[in-house]
Coordinates of C-alpha atoms in Angstrom, one line a residue:
Chain V
M14 CA 82.6 99.7 134.8
A15 CA 84.5 100.0 138.8
S16 CA 81.8 97.2 140.5
L17 CA 82.4 95.1 137.7
T18 CA 86.0 94.9 138.0
R19 CA 85.4 93.7 141.6
R20 CA 82.9 91.5 140.7
S21 CA 85.3 90.7 138.8
T22 CA 88.0 90.0 141.1
R23 CA 86.0 87.7 143.2
A24 CA 84.8 85.5 140.3
V25 CA 87.7 85.8 138.6
G26 CA 91.6 85.1 140.5
D27 CA 92.3 81.9 141.4
P28 CA 96.0 81.8 140.5
G29 CA 96.6 77.7 139.8
A30 CA 93.9 78.1 137.5
I31 CA 94.4 78.4 134.0
L32 CA 91.6 79.6 132.4
E33 CA 88.4 80.9 134.9
V34 CA 85.1 81.7 133.5
G35 CA 82.9 83.9 135.6
H36 CA 79.1 85.1 135.2
L37 CA 79.6 84.7 130.5
A38 CA 76.3 85.6 128.8
K39 CA 76.4 85.6 125.8
S40 CA 73.2 86.4 123.2
W41 CA 72.7 85.1 119.7
A42 CA 69.9 86.5 117.0
G43 CA 67.9 87.6 120.2
E44 CA 68.7 84.0 122.2
V45 CA 70.3 83.2 125.0
V46 CA 73.1 80.6 124.2
V47 CA 75.5 81.0 127.6
D48 CA 73.8 82.1 130.7
D49 CA 75.6 83.4 133.7
L50 CA 78.5 80.6 133.2
S51 CA 81.2 80.5 135.8
F52 CA 83.8 78.0 135.8
S53 CA 87.5 77.2 136.1
V54 CA 90.2 74.5 134.7
P55 CA 92.8 73.8 137.4
A56 CA 95.9 73.5 135.3
A57 CA 97.1 70.0 134.1
T58 CA 93.5 68.6 134.6
C59 CA 91.4 67.5 132.0
F60 CA 87.8 69.8 132.0
G61 CA 85.0 68.5 130.5
L62 CA 81.8 70.3 128.8
L63 CA 79.4 68.1 128.5
G64 CA 76.1 69.2 127.0
P65 CA 72.9 67.7 124.4
N66 CA 73.7 70.0 121.0
G67 CA 73.0 73.1 121.3
A68 CA 73.8 73.4 125.0
G69 CA 76.2 76.6 124.1
K70 CA 79.8 74.3 125.0
T71 CA 81.1 75.5 121.4
T72 CA 79.3 79.2 122.0
T73 CA 81.5 78.5 125.6
L74 CA 85.4 77.7 123.5
R75 CA 84.7 80.5 121.1
C76 CA 84.3 83.4 124.1
C77 CA 87.3 81.8 126.0
L78 CA 89.3 82.1 122.7
G79 CA 88.3 85.6 122.3
L80 CA 86.3 84.4 118.8
S81 CA 82.6 85.6 119.7
E82 CA 81.4 88.9 121.4
L83 CA 81.1 88.6 125.6
D84 CA 77.3 89.8 126.2
G85 CA 78.5 89.6 130.0
G86 CA 80.8 88.1 131.9
E87 CA 85.0 88.0 131.7
V88 CA 87.5 85.3 131.1
R89 CA 91.2 85.1 132.0
L90 CA 92.8 82.6 129.7
A91 CA 96.9 81.1 130.3
G92 CA 96.6 84.7 132.6
R93 CA 95.1 87.1 130.0
A94 CA 91.7 88.7 130.1
I95 CA 89.5 87.8 127.3
P96 CA 89.5 89.6 124.9
G97 CA 91.6 92.5 125.5
E98 CA 94.6 90.1 125.4
A99 CA 93.4 87.6 123.7
R100 CA 96.0 87.5 121.4
L101 CA 98.3 86.9 123.5
A102 CA 96.7 83.9 125.2
R103 CA 95.8 82.0 122.2
A104 CA 99.8 82.5 121.8
R105 CA 99.7 79.7 125.1
V106 CA 96.4 77.6 123.6
G107 CA 96.2 74.7 121.4
V108 CA 93.4 74.4 119.3
V109 CA 90.9 70.8 117.9
P110 CA 87.6 72.4 116.2
Q111 CA 85.0 70.3 115.4
A112 CA 85.2 69.8 112.0
D113 CA 88.3 69.6 110.0
N114 CA 90.2 72.7 109.1
L115 CA 93.3 71.1 107.4
D116 CA 94.4 72.6 104.6
P117 CA 93.2 70.4 101.7
D118 CA 96.4 71.2 99.5
F119 CA 99.0 70.1 101.5
T120 CA 101.2 67.3 102.5
C121 CA 101.3 66.4 106.7
H122 CA 104.6 68.5 107.1
E123 CA 103.1 71.5 105.1
N124 CA 100.0 71.6 107.2
L125 CA 101.9 71.5 110.5
L126 CA 105.0 74.5 109.1
V127 CA 101.8 76.8 108.3
Y128 CA 100.2 76.8 111.0
G129 CA 103.6 77.3 113.0
R130 CA 104.3 80.0 111.3
Y131 CA 101.0 81.6 112.3
F132 CA 102.4 81.6 115.6
G133 CA 105.7 83.2 114.3
I134 CA 107.9 80.5 115.0
A135 CA 110.8 80.0 112.7
D136 CA 110.4 77.7 110.1
T137 CA 114.6 75.8 111.2
L138 CA 112.6 75.4 115.0
I139 CA 108.7 74.2 113.5
A140 CA 111.2 71.4 111.0
E141 CA 112.7 70.1 114.7
R142 CA 109.4 69.7 116.0
I143 CA 107.6 68.4 113.1
P144 CA 108.6 64.7 113.1
Q145 CA 108.7 65.0 117.4
L146 CA 104.6 65.9 116.9
L147 CA 103.9 63.2 113.6
D148 CA 105.6 60.3 115.7
F149 CA 103.1 61.4 118.5
A150 CA 99.6 61.8 116.3
G151 CA 100.6 57.9 115.1
L152 CA 101.1 59.4 111.3
A153 CA 105.8 58.7 111.6
G154 CA 106.8 58.2 107.6
K155 CA 103.4 60.2 106.6
Q156 CA 105.1 63.8 106.0
D157 CA 104.6 63.5 102.4
A158 CA 101.7 62.2 102.1
P159 CA 98.3 64.8 100.8
I160 CA 96.4 65.0 103.1
Q161 CA 92.8 63.6 101.0
T162 CA 94.7 60.0 101.1
L163 CA 94.5 60.7 104.7
S164 CA 91.5 58.9 106.7
G165 CA 89.4 60.4 108.9
G166 CA 90.8 59.0 112.5
M167 CA 94.3 60.2 110.6
K168 CA 92.9 63.0 109.8
R169 CA 91.7 64.1 113.6
R170 CA 95.3 62.7 115.0
L171 CA 97.3 65.1 112.3
T172 CA 94.6 68.1 113.9
L173 CA 95.6 67.2 116.9
A174 CA 99.4 67.5 116.4
R175 CA 98.8 70.9 115.1
A176 CA 97.4 72.3 117.7
L177 CA 100.5 70.9 119.2
I178 CA 102.3 72.7 117.1
N179 CA 103.6 75.7 119.0
D180 CA 103.7 73.7 122.6
P181 CA 100.4 74.8 124.4
D182 CA 100.0 74.8 128.1
I183 CA 96.0 74.1 127.5
L184 CA 94.7 72.4 124.7
F185 CA 90.3 73.5 123.3
L186 CA 89.5 70.2 121.8
D187 CA 85.9 70.1 120.7
E188 CA 84.2 67.1 120.1
P189 CA 87.6 65.2 119.2
T190 CA 86.6 61.7 118.4
T191 CA 82.6 62.7 117.0
G192 CA 82.6 60.6 113.5
L193 CA 85.6 58.1 114.3
D194 CA 85.4 54.6 114.9
P195 CA 86.3 53.0 118.0
Q196 CA 89.9 52.2 116.9
A197 CA 90.8 55.8 116.4
R198 CA 88.6 56.7 119.7
H199 CA 90.9 54.6 121.7
L200 CA 93.6 56.0 120.5
I201 CA 92.7 59.5 121.2
W202 CA 92.0 59.1 124.6
E203 CA 95.9 57.5 124.6
R204 CA 97.5 60.5 123.6
L205 CA 95.4 63.1 125.2
K206 CA 96.3 60.9 128.6
R207 CA 99.3 61.4 127.8
L208 CA 99.3 65.0 127.1
V209 CA 97.6 65.7 130.7
A210 CA 100.2 63.1 132.2
E211 CA 102.9 65.5 130.9
G212 CA 101.5 68.7 132.1
K213 CA 99.0 70.0 129.9
T214 CA 95.7 71.6 130.7
L215 CA 92.9 70.1 128.9
L216 CA 89.4 71.6 127.9
L217 CA 87.2 69.1 126.3
T218 CA 83.5 69.5 125.0
T219 CA 81.6 65.6 123.9
H220 CA 78.4 64.4 124.0
F221 CA 79.9 60.9 124.7
M222 CA 79.8 60.2 128.0
D223 CA 81.9 57.4 128.1
E224 CA 84.6 59.9 126.8
A225 CA 84.2 61.8 129.6
E226 CA 84.0 59.6 132.3
R227 CA 87.5 58.3 130.7
L228 CA 89.4 61.7 130.2
C229 CA 87.9 64.3 132.4
D230 CA 88.4 65.1 135.8
R231 CA 85.7 67.2 136.8
L232 CA 83.1 68.2 134.3
A233 CA 80.3 70.5 134.3
I234 CA 77.0 69.2 132.6
L235 CA 74.8 72.0 130.0
D236 CA 71.9 72.9 129.2
R237 CA 70.8 75.9 127.6
G238 CA 73.6 78.1 128.0
R239 CA 73.5 77.2 132.1
I240 CA 75.5 74.2 134.5
I241 CA 73.5 72.4 135.7
A242 CA 76.1 69.9 137.5
E243 CA 78.7 70.2 138.0
G244 CA 82.2 67.8 140.0
A245 CA 84.4 64.4 138.9
P246 CA 82.7 61.9 137.1
R247 CA 81.6 59.3 140.4
G248 CA 81.4 62.5 142.3
L249 CA 78.3 63.1 140.0
I250 CA 76.9 59.3 140.1
S251 CA 76.8 58.4 143.4
K252 CA 75.8 62.3 144.3
H253 CA 72.9 62.2 140.9
I254 CA 71.7 59.0 140.6
E255 CA 71.5 55.6 142.5
P256 CA 73.6 53.0 142.1
Q257 CA 72.2 50.0 140.2
V258 CA 70.2 49.9 136.7
V259 CA 68.4 47.2 135.1
E260 CA 67.5 47.8 131.3
V261 CA 64.3 46.4 130.6
F262 CA 63.5 45.5 127.1
G263 CA 60.2 44.2 125.2
D264 CA 56.5 44.8 124.1
D265 CA 55.0 44.7 127.4
A266 CA 58.3 46.1 129.8
V267 CA 57.8 49.8 130.5
D268 CA 54.3 48.1 132.0
W269 CA 55.8 45.7 133.8
A270 CA 58.5 48.0 135.7
R271 CA 55.6 50.7 136.1
K272 CA 53.6 48.8 138.4
R273 CA 56.8 47.2 140.1
M274 CA 58.3 50.4 141.2
V275 CA 58.7 49.4 144.3
L276 CA 61.5 47.3 143.8
G277 CA 63.6 49.7 142.5
E278 CA 63.9 53.6 143.1
R279 CA 62.8 55.3 139.4
V280 CA 61.5 53.9 136.4
E281 CA 61.9 56.0 133.0
A282 CA 61.0 55.0 129.8
A283 CA 62.1 55.5 125.9
G284 CA 60.4 53.6 124.0
D285 CA 60.4 49.8 124.7
T286 CA 63.3 50.4 127.4
A287 CA 62.5 50.3 131.2
F288 CA 65.0 51.9 132.6
V289 CA 64.7 50.9 136.5
Y290 CA 67.5 52.7 139.1
C291 CA 67.9 51.0 142.1
L292 CA 69.5 50.8 145.6
D293 CA 69.5 47.4 145.3
P294 CA 68.9 45.4 142.1
A295 CA 68.6 41.6 144.1
P296 CA 64.3 41.6 144.8
L297 CA 63.6 43.3 140.8
L298 CA 67.0 41.1 139.6
S299 CA 64.5 38.1 140.6
A300 CA 61.3 39.0 139.7
L301 CA 62.8 39.0 136.2
A302 CA 63.9 35.2 136.4
G303 CA 60.4 34.3 136.0
E304 CA 59.1 36.4 133.2
A305 CA 60.6 34.6 129.9
Q306 CA 59.1 36.8 127.4
L307 CA 61.8 40.4 129.1
R308 CA 65.0 40.8 128.2
F309 CA 67.0 42.4 130.7
V310 CA 70.5 44.1 131.1
H311 CA 71.8 44.7 134.5
R312 CA 74.7 47.2 135.1
A313 CA 76.1 50.5 137.4
A314 CA 74.8 53.2 136.4
S315 CA 77.2 55.5 134.3
L316 CA 77.9 59.1 134.1
E317 CA 75.1 59.1 130.8
D318 CA 72.1 58.2 132.8
V319 CA 72.8 61.2 135.1
F320 CA 73.1 63.0 131.7
L321 CA 70.2 61.8 130.8
K322 CA 67.8 62.6 133.8
L323 CA 69.5 66.5 134.1
T324 CA 68.8 66.9 130.2
G325 CA 65.8 64.5 129.9
R326 CA 65.5 62.2 127.5
D327 CA 63.7 64.0 124.4
L328 CA 65.7 64.9 121.3
R329 CA 67.9 68.1 120.6
D330 CA 68.4 69.7 117.2
Chain J
M21 CA 76.1 96.4 113.6
R22 CA 77.4 96.9 116.9
L23 CA 79.3 100.0 117.4
A24 CA 82.1 98.2 118.1
R25 CA 83.0 96.8 114.8
L26 CA 83.7 99.7 112.7
H27 CA 87.1 100.4 113.9
L28 CA 89.2 100.9 111.5
P29 CA 92.1 97.9 110.2
R30 CA 94.2 97.0 112.6
P31 CA 96.8 94.5 111.0
G32 CA 100.3 94.3 112.6
L33 CA 102.7 92.3 110.3
R34 CA 101.6 88.9 110.6
W35 CA 99.7 89.4 108.6
L36 CA 102.9 87.3 106.6
P37 CA 102.2 84.2 106.5
V38 CA 99.0 84.0 105.3
W39 CA 100.0 85.3 102.5
R40 CA 103.3 82.9 101.7
R41 CA 100.6 80.3 103.0
N42 CA 98.7 81.6 100.0
F43 CA 101.7 81.5 97.7
L44 CA 102.9 78.4 99.0
V45 CA 99.4 76.5 97.3
W46 CA 99.7 78.7 94.0
R47 CA 103.9 77.6 94.0
K48 CA 102.0 74.3 93.2
L49 CA 99.7 75.2 90.3
A50 CA 101.6 78.7 88.8
V51 CA 102.0 77.3 85.4
P52 CA 98.5 76.3 84.4
S53 CA 97.4 79.2 86.4
L54 CA 99.9 81.9 84.8
L55 CA 98.8 80.7 81.5
G56 CA 95.0 80.8 82.4
N57 CA 95.0 84.2 83.5
L58 CA 97.6 84.7 80.3
A59 CA 96.3 83.0 77.6
D60 CA 91.9 84.3 77.8
P61 CA 93.1 88.3 77.8
L62 CA 96.1 87.7 75.3
I63 CA 93.7 86.0 72.4
Y64 CA 90.8 88.2 73.1
M65 CA 93.5 91.4 73.0
L66 CA 94.9 89.9 69.6
G67 CA 91.2 89.1 68.2
L68 CA 89.7 92.4 68.7
G69 CA 93.9 94.0 68.2
Y70 CA 94.4 92.5 64.1
G71 CA 90.4 91.8 63.7
L72 CA 89.4 94.9 64.3
G73 CA 91.8 96.9 64.7
S74 CA 92.6 97.0 60.7
L75 CA 89.3 98.6 60.0
M76 CA 89.6 101.1 62.4
P77 CA 91.8 103.9 62.2
A78 CA 94.4 104.8 64.6
I79 CA 92.7 106.4 67.7
D80 CA 95.2 109.3 69.2
G81 CA 98.3 108.6 66.8
V82 CA 98.5 104.5 67.7
D83 CA 97.0 101.9 66.2
Y84 CA 94.6 99.8 67.6
L85 CA 96.8 96.9 68.9
G86 CA 98.5 99.4 70.9
F87 CA 95.8 101.4 72.4
L88 CA 94.2 98.1 73.4
A89 CA 97.1 96.6 75.5
A90 CA 97.2 98.8 78.2
G91 CA 93.4 98.1 78.3
T92 CA 94.1 94.5 78.2
V93 CA 97.0 95.0 81.2
V94 CA 94.4 96.7 83.5
A95 CA 91.6 94.2 82.9
S96 CA 93.1 90.7 83.1
T97 CA 94.7 92.6 86.2
M98 CA 91.3 93.1 87.9
H99 CA 90.0 90.0 86.4
A100 CA 92.6 87.9 88.9
A101 CA 92.8 90.4 92.3
T102 CA 88.9 90.1 91.5
F103 CA 89.2 85.8 91.3
E104 CA 91.0 85.6 93.8
A105 CA 89.7 87.7 96.7
L106 CA 85.7 86.3 95.3
Y107 CA 86.6 82.4 94.7
S108 CA 89.5 81.6 96.3
A109 CA 89.1 83.6 99.3
F110 CA 85.3 82.1 99.7
S111 CA 86.4 78.9 99.0
R112 CA 89.0 79.6 102.3
M113 CA 86.7 81.1 104.2
H114 CA 83.7 79.4 103.9
V115 CA 84.1 75.6 102.1
Q116 CA 87.8 74.8 103.9
K117 CA 87.5 77.0 107.0
T118 CA 91.2 77.8 106.5
W119 CA 90.3 81.2 108.2
E120 CA 88.7 79.4 111.1
A121 CA 91.9 77.6 111.4
I122 CA 94.3 80.6 111.5
L123 CA 91.9 82.2 113.8
N124 CA 92.8 79.9 116.6
T125 CA 96.1 81.6 116.6
P126 CA 97.7 84.9 118.0
L127 CA 97.2 86.4 114.3
S128 CA 93.7 88.4 114.2
L129 CA 91.1 88.6 111.1
D130 CA 92.5 92.0 109.7
E131 CA 95.6 90.3 109.3
V132 CA 93.9 87.4 107.5
L133 CA 91.9 89.7 105.6
A134 CA 95.1 91.9 105.1
G135 CA 96.8 88.8 103.9
E136 CA 94.5 87.5 101.7
L137 CA 94.4 91.2 100.1
F138 CA 98.3 91.7 99.9
W139 CA 97.9 88.1 97.8
A140 CA 95.5 88.9 95.6
A141 CA 97.1 92.2 94.8
S142 CA 100.5 90.1 94.6
K143 CA 98.8 86.7 92.4
S144 CA 97.2 90.1 90.3
L145 CA 100.6 92.0 89.9
F146 CA 101.9 88.5 88.2
S147 CA 99.7 87.9 85.5
G148 CA 99.9 92.1 84.8
L149 CA 103.5 91.7 84.4
A150 CA 103.2 88.5 82.4
I151 CA 100.5 90.3 80.3
L152 CA 103.0 93.4 80.4
A153 CA 105.2 90.8 79.2
V154 CA 104.1 89.5 76.4
V155 CA 103.0 93.2 75.5
A156 CA 106.3 93.9 75.2
A157 CA 107.7 90.7 73.3
L158 CA 105.1 92.5 70.8
G159 CA 106.8 95.3 70.4
L160 CA 104.0 97.0 72.0
V161 CA 105.3 99.3 74.5
S162 CA 107.7 101.9 73.4
S163 CA 109.9 103.6 76.2
V164 CA 111.0 102.8 80.1
Y165 CA 108.0 104.6 81.6
A166 CA 106.0 101.1 81.3
L167 CA 108.2 99.8 84.3
A168 CA 106.3 103.4 86.2
A169 CA 103.4 101.3 85.0
I170 CA 104.0 97.8 87.9
P171 CA 103.2 99.9 91.0
V172 CA 100.3 101.0 89.6
I173 CA 99.4 97.8 88.6
F174 CA 99.6 96.5 92.1
L175 CA 97.7 98.9 93.3
T176 CA 95.0 98.1 90.7
G177 CA 95.0 94.8 92.1
A178 CA 94.9 95.6 95.7
A179 CA 92.8 97.8 94.7
F180 CA 89.8 95.1 92.9
A181 CA 90.9 92.3 95.8
A182 CA 89.3 94.8 98.7
L183 CA 86.5 95.7 96.5
G184 CA 86.0 91.7 96.6
L185 CA 87.1 90.7 99.7
V186 CA 84.1 93.4 100.3
V187 CA 81.7 91.0 98.0
C188 CA 83.2 87.9 99.6
A189 CA 82.4 89.1 103.6
L190 CA 78.6 89.3 102.4
A191 CA 78.4 86.4 99.9
P192 CA 76.1 83.4 101.1
S193 CA 77.3 81.2 98.7
F194 CA 79.0 81.1 95.2
D195 CA 76.4 82.2 93.1
F196 CA 76.3 85.6 94.8
F197 CA 79.8 86.7 92.8
M198 CA 77.1 86.7 89.4
Y199 CA 75.3 89.6 90.4
Y200 CA 79.3 91.7 91.4
F201 CA 80.1 90.2 87.5
T202 CA 76.8 91.1 85.8
L203 CA 76.5 94.4 87.9
F204 CA 78.9 95.6 88.5
L205 CA 82.0 94.3 86.7
T206 CA 81.2 94.1 83.0
P207 CA 79.6 97.7 82.8
M208 CA 82.5 99.1 84.2
L209 CA 85.0 97.0 82.1
L210 CA 83.0 98.4 79.4
I211 CA 83.0 102.6 80.2
S212 CA 86.5 102.7 81.6
G213 CA 88.4 103.5 78.3
V214 CA 90.2 99.6 78.4
F215 CA 88.8 98.8 74.3
F216 CA 87.5 102.2 73.4
P217 CA 88.8 105.9 74.4
A218 CA 85.8 106.7 77.3
G219 CA 85.1 109.9 75.2
Q220 CA 82.9 108.2 72.5
L221 CA 80.4 107.7 75.5
P222 CA 77.5 109.9 76.5
A223 CA 78.7 112.4 79.0
A224 CA 76.7 110.9 82.4
I225 CA 78.5 108.0 81.0
Q226 CA 81.2 108.9 81.0
A227 CA 80.9 111.3 84.8
I228 CA 80.0 108.1 86.4
A229 CA 82.9 106.2 85.1
G230 CA 84.8 109.0 86.5
W231 CA 84.2 107.2 89.9
L232 CA 85.7 104.3 88.4
P233 CA 88.9 102.5 89.5
L234 CA 89.1 101.0 86.1
A235 CA 88.9 104.1 84.6
H236 CA 91.9 105.6 86.7
A237 CA 94.0 102.5 86.1
V238 CA 93.7 102.9 82.4
Q239 CA 94.6 106.3 82.4
L240 CA 97.7 105.6 84.5
V241 CA 99.1 102.6 82.3
R242 CA 98.0 103.1 79.0
P243 CA 100.3 106.8 78.7
L244 CA 102.9 104.9 80.3
L245 CA 103.3 102.3 78.2
L246 CA 103.7 104.7 75.3
G247 CA 105.6 106.2 76.4
E248 CA 104.0 109.6 77.9
L249 CA 103.4 110.6 81.3
P250 CA 99.8 110.4 82.6
D251 CA 97.9 113.8 83.2
D252 CA 97.0 114.0 87.2
P253 CA 98.9 110.9 88.1
L254 CA 98.6 111.5 91.9
G255 CA 94.7 112.4 91.0
H256 CA 93.9 108.8 89.7
L257 CA 96.7 107.4 92.4
A258 CA 95.0 108.7 94.8
V259 CA 91.0 107.0 93.8
L260 CA 92.9 103.7 93.9
L261 CA 94.4 104.4 97.2
L262 CA 91.3 105.1 98.2
V263 CA 89.3 102.7 96.7
A264 CA 91.6 100.1 98.5
G265 CA 91.7 102.0 101.5
L266 CA 87.9 102.4 102.0
G267 CA 87.3 98.7 100.8
F268 CA 89.5 96.8 102.6
W269 CA 87.7 98.7 105.8
I270 CA 84.8 97.9 104.9
A271 CA 85.5 94.4 104.2
C272 CA 87.0 94.6 107.8
V273 CA 84.0 95.4 109.5
L274 CA 81.3 92.5 107.2
A275 CA 84.0 90.1 108.0
R276 CA 83.9 91.1 112.0
R277 CA 80.1 90.8 112.0
R278 CA 79.8 87.6 109.7
L279 CA 82.6 86.0 111.8
L280 CA 83.8 87.0 115.3
A281 CA 79.9 87.9 116.2

């Protein structure tokens, strides 16, 4: 035990971090889900956990909240040791879960009131906060609306408002925009940015790369329970991938691109599309100009390219 | 099963907001809910009481309807607590993910279950009291001893709520509950002295009934409604308390395994 504690003080002990995870390990039904995971989240930043389905993102969140037994490693959240002081830690945390679990029997107002009571907040104080929270969530005037009458985007926003009822220091957001239309997604992004500007910390899981690129100050890419890359979004792109991408489509696009490997640094194929990664796209673009049967798109490399390079293009179900 | 999951329940007082949540839902549907809990047992009681009762001699000096009244109070308490701890709690745990939402707050799982236990016991108390009121209005209650039946009704509800939560924590789906009804509740209902004195039954079955919480609840409530003191009240109360306590502990362990693994 003593040696474990000594190691932990090295792994976990940064005073500026609101969440620290050191050598976290978790198996489930004999399968390793989280494998020696370490990261730390500085206060008032947005940290992203990216990964394909089954990479261990949700399990990591559950372990951090003290809702899953740790097999190894340690977690400190909001100054509290997890799982020992998880309840005290959770008092400082707001959670937006992956699937909506609003109370279907209640109105918007009742949902927030009942949830605030779980934190031991007095009814009068909750009642003061509710109009502000509904306003923040773009649900002003909806206090008496039953949950069934809300759209998917409205439910997500109400869930976000609910997660803020205890004025938390850190928010856990598990795929907060999955299943939303672009308008609803942009609204959520704008609100989340506002929260970070106000000094709240966000821990976000997602598999939308544009979401991560927009919101996250730092992110970690998880695959099979391990962190395979970590850094700022732009930094990860410049470190792991060529800056320019030309996507070439068409029947023999892949063969065509492979024969011209010399024009790019690297070619990846997905179906009838060739992704040519290059430092200077000019020679490839001029070669493409003479190929009327091929269509193409030229763009800057994105986080998605990094993600696909590091985790592969195979399906993960 | 990890040993760490076997510890005794440690609910603080934070279960109260869970109880209040369920109460708030119930308040919206209180009238149909109470009517549903009231009508069915009363129809059975009056139908059997007058119909069968007219063919029967008095039982221990009481006419059949008077005998059946206590059984109806206890059996409907059992059913109300059971339905709440099975179907309603399972829906909150598994379908609506209400428990999951609550576990993201400072509440512990033990407290969520304690809130459910006390809520199911409270709801069964509402049902039991409603039946008791009707039974009294029909002139079937002969003394103020009946007031002592009220805490017994709550404890009976708590015992069956605890058992229900055990089944709830084990259930893969709603269909699973049929086993509990068919294999446990229905046979128990018939050998616990609800409809006829358990003394009618073969000794072996009476011995089994001696272990069943419903039989102990009946033996407490029936004399109280008839203006008598129960025999061995502490023994009966101890059994109900033991079932409630042990059931709650097992439900906590199973729920930890299911939800906090």
